[in-house]
Coordinates of C-alpha atoms in Angstrom, one line a residue:
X1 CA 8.6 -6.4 17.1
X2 CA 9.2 -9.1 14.6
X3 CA 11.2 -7.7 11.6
X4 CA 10.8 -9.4 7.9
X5 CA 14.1 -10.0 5.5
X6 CA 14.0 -6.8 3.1
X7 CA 14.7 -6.5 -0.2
X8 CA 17.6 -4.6 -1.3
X9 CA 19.3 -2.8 -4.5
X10 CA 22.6 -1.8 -4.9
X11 CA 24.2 0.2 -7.8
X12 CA 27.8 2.4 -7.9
X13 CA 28.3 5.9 -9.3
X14 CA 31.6 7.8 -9.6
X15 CA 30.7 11.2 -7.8
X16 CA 29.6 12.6 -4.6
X17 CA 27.6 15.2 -7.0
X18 CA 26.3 12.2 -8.7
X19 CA 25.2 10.3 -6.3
X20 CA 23.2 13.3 -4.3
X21 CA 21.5 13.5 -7.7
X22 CA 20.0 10.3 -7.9
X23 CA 19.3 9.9 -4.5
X24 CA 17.3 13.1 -4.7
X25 CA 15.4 11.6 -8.0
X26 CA 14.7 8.0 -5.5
X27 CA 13.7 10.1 -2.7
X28 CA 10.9 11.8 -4.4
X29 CA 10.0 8.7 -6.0
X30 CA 10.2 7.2 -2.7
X31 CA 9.0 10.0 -0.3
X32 CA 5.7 7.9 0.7
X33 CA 8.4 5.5 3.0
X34 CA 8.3 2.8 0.1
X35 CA 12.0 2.4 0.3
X36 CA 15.1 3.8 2.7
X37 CA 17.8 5.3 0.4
X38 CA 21.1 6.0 1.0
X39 CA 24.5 6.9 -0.7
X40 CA 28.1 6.0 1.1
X41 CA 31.7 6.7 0.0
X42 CA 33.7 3.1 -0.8
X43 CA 37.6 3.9 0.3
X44 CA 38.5 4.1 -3.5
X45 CA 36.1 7.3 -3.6
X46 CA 33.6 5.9 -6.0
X47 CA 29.7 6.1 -3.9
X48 CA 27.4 3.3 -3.8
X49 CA 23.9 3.6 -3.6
X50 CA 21.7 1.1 -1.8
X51 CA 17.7 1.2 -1.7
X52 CA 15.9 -1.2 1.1
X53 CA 12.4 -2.7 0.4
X54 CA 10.2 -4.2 2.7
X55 CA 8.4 -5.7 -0.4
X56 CA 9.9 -6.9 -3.0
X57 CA 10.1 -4.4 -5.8
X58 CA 9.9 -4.1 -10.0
X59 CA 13.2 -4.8 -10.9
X60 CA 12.8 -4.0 -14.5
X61 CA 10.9 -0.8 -13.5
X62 CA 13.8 0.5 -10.8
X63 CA 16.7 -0.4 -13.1
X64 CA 14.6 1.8 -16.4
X65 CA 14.6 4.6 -13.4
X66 CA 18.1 4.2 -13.2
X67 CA 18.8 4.5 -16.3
X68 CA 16.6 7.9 -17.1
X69 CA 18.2 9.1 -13.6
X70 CA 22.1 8.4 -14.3
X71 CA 22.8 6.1 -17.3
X72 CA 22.8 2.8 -18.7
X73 CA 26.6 2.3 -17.4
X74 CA 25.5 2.9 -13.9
X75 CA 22.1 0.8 -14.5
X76 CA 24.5 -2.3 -15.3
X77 CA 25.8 -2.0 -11.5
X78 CA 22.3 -2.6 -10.3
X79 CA 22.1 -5.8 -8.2
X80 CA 19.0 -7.1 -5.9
X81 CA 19.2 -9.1 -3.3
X82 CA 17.5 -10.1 0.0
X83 CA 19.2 -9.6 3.4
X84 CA 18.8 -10.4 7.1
X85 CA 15.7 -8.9 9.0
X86 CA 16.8 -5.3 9.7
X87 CA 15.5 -1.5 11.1
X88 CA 17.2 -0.2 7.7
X89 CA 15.4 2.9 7.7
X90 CA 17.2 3.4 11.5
X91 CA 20.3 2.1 10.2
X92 CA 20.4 4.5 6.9
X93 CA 20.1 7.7 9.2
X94 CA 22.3 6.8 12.0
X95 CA 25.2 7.9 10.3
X96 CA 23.6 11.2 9.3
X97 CA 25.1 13.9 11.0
X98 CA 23.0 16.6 12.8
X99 CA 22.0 19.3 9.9
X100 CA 21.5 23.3 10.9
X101 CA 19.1 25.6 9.0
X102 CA 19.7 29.1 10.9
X103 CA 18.5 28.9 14.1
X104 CA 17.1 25.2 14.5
X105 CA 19.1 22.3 14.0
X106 CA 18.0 18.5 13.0
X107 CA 19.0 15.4 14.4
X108 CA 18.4 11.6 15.5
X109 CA 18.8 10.7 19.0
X110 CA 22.4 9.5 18.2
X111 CA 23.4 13.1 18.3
X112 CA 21.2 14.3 20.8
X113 CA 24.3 15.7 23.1
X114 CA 26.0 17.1 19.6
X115 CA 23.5 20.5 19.5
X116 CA 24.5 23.6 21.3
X117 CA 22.6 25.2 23.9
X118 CA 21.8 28.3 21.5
X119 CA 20.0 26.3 18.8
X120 CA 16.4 24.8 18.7
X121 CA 16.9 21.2 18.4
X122 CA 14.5 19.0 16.5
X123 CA 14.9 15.5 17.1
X124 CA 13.8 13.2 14.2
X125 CA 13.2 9.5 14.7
X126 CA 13.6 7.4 11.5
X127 CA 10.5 6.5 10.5
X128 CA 8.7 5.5 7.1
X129 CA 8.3 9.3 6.8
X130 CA 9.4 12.1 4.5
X131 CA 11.6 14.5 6.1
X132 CA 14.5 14.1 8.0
X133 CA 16.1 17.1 7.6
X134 CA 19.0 16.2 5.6
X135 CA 17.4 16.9 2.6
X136 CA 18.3 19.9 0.9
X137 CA 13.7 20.4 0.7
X138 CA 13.4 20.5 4.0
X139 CA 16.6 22.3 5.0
X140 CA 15.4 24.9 2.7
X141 CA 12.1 25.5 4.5
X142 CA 14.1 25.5 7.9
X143 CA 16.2 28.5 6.4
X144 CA 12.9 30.2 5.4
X145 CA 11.2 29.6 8.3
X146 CA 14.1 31.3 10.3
X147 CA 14.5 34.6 7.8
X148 CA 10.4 34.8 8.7
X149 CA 10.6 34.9 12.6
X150 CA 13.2 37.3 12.2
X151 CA 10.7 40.3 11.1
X152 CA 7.4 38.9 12.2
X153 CA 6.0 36.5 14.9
X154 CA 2.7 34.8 12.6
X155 CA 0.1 34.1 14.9
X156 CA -2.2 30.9 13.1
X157 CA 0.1 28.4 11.3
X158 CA -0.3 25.0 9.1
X159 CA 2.6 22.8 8.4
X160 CA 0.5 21.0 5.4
X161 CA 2.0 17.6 4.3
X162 CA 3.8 17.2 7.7
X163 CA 5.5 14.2 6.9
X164 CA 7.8 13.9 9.9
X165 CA 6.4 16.8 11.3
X166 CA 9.5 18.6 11.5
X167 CA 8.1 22.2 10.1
X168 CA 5.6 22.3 12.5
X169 CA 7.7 21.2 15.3
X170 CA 10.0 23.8 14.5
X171 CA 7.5 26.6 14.1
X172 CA 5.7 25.5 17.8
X173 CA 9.4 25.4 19.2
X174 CA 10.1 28.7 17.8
X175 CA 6.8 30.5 18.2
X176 CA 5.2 28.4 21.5
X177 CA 1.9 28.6 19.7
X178 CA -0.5 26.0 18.3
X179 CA 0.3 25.0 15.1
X180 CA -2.0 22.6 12.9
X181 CA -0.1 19.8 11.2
X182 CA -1.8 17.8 8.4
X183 CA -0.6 15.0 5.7
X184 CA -2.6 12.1 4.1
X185 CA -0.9 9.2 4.7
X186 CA -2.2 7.7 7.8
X187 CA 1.5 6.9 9.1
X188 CA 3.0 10.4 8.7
X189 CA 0.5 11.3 11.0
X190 CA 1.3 8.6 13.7
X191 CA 4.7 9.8 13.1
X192 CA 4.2 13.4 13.5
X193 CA 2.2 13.1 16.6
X194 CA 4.9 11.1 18.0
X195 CA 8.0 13.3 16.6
X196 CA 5.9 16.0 18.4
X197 CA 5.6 14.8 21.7
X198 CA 9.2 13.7 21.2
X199 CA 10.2 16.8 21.3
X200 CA 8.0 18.8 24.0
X201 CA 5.2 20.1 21.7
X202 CA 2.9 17.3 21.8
X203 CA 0.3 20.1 23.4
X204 CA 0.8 22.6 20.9
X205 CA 1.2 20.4 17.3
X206 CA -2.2 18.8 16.5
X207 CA -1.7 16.5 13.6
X208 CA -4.6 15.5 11.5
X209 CA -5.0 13.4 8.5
X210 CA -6.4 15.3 5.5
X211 CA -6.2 15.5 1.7
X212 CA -6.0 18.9 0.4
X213 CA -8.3 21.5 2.8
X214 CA -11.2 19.0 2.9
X215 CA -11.6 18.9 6.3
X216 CA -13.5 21.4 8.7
X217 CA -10.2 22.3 11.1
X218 CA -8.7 24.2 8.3
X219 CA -11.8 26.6 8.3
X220 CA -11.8 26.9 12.2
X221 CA -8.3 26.5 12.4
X222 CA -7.8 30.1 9.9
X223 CA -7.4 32.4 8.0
X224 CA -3.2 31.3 8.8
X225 CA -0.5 33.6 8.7
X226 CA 1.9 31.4 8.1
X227 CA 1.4 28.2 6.0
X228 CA 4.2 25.9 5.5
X229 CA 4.0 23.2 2.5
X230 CA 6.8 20.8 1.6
X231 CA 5.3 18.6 -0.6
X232 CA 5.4 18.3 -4.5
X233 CA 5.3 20.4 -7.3
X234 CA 2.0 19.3 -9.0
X235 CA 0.1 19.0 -5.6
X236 CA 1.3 22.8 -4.8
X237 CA 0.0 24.1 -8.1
X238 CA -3.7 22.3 -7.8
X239 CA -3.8 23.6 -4.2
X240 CA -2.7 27.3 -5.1
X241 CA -6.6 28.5 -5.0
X242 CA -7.8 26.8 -1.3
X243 CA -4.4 27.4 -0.2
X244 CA -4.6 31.5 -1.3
X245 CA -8.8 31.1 0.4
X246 CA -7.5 30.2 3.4
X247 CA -4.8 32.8 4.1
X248 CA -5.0 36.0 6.3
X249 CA -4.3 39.2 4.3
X250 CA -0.7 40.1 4.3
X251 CA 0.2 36.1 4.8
X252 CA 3.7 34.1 4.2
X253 CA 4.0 30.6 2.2
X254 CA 6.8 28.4 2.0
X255 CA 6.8 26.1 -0.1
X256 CA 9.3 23.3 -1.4
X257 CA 9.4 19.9 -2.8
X258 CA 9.9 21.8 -6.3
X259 CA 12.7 20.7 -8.7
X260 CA 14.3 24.0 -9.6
X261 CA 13.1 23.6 -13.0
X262 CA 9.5 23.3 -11.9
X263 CA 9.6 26.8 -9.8
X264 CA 9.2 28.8 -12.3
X265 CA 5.4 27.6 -13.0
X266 CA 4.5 27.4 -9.5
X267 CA 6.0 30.5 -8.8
X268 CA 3.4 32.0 -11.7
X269 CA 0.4 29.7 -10.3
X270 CA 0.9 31.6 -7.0
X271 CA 1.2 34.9 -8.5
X272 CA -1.9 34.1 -10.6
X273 CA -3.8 34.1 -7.1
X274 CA -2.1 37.1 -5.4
X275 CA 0.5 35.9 -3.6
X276 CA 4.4 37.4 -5.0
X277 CA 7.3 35.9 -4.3
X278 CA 9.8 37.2 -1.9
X279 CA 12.7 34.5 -2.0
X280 CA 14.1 32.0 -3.3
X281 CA 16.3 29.4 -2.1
X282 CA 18.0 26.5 -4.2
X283 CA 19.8 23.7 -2.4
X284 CA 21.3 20.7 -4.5
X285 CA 19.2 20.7 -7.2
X286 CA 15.7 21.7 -5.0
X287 CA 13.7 25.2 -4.7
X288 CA 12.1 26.6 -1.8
X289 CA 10.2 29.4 -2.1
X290 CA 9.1 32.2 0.2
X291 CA 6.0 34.3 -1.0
X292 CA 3.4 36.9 0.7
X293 CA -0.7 37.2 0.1
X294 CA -1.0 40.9 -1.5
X295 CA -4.1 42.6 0.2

């Protein structure tokens, strides 16, 4: 395939801390596969940040983002340039390492022959897709989803806003059971269906493109016991009624994609329609919650 120049930023900030912090604020901004972020450590232990755009984007809005994100000091190191024709959403996550979350571990195919024999692999191709794995959203459901199976074995499950697909690959691989995979962008759910065959569970992950519960599979499909949603925090609120309609009594949620600020209100959304919360999990700077459908 034929591969255009892309557009790049690049900016420095002094800390490790730092720079996960701003590279969470991009990669919300960013989830929809817009731009491939990453941070990397210069010898002198100051971290730069580079963003790669396959279109060329609003300078004047990226560096105001970088200034509300870290500063106008660090918004003076922004630079933009254009670069030779590159895979830079392969090349950002070739150099992440594989990342465990209890029992299941995620990694590219780079690291394939790093995972033990006693873990559940899930192998991520980079893709324009939200969720590798490596961030601390997704991590967090992973860590959910494993403190679930150990007390219960849910029998109907949605991984809503697949992204990558990771969630429901990971629930299939742990489970062996049919899990229904949704998300409404059209590539996440070329990507999905690929990540699932990928990893052996191309039979059991069906991956459909819907917005919300709109479409008839989620009716045929439930009521779920487990539903799985790593998305946003505004999304997760407005869906808190079809999502509580469409869950078997006694049911789990995770969800994530919440700031840890913003937990709090979906936490009392949820509550609002009868579902309590049961854990809580924060990971640099992100929430993932665990709740249960009373009744």
């Amino acid at each position: 395939m034929q591969l255009s120049p892309t557009h790049r930023a690049c900016f420095s900030i002094g800390t490790e801390p730092a720079a996960k912090r701003v590279v969470d604020v991009l990669t919300e901004v960013f989830f929809d596969g817009d731009a491939a972020v990453a941070a990397f450590e210069r010898p002198d232990g100051q971290w730069d940040v580079t963003l790669h755009f396959a279109e060329a984007p609003d300078q004047a809005w990226l560096r105001e983002l970088i200034v509300t994100s870290a500063g106008n000091e660090i918004a003076d190191t922004l630079v933009f340039d254009i670069v030779e024709a590159k895979d830079w959403v392969k090349a950002s996550l070739e150099d992440l390492v594989p990342v465990p979350a209890g029992r299941f571990v995620v990694h590219g195919s780079h690291d394939r022959d790093r995972v033990t024999p006693n873990k559940l692999a899930i192998e991520i191709e980079a893709a324009l897709a939200f969720g590798t794995g490596h961030h601390g959203t997704t991590r967090g459901c992973l860590l959910l989803l494993d403190h679930v199976l150990k007390s219960s074995r849910p029998r109907s499950l949605l991984d809503l806003g697949t992204g990558t697909g990771v969630l429901g690959i990971a629930a299939a691989k742990a489970l062996h059971r049919a899990v229904l995979a949704s998300d409404i962008d059209p590539p996440s759910v070329r990507v999905a269906a690929e990540n699932a065959t990928l990893n052996h569970v191309g039979n059991q992950v069906r991956v459909i493109r819907a917005t919300g519960f709109a479409a008839p599979d989620f009716a045929r499909c439930g009521p779920f016991d487990l539903i799985l949603a790593n998305i946003l925090a505004n999304p997760l609120r407005q869906l808190a009624g079809p999502m509580a309609r469409h869950l078997a009594p006694g049911a789990r949620v995770i969800l994530s994609g919440l700031l840890t600020h913003q937990a709090p209100a979906v936490i009392a959304t949820y509550r609002a329609r009868g579902l309590v919360p049961l854990r809580h999990l924060r990971i640099e700077g992100w929430s993932s919650l665990l709740l249960r459908k009373v009744g």
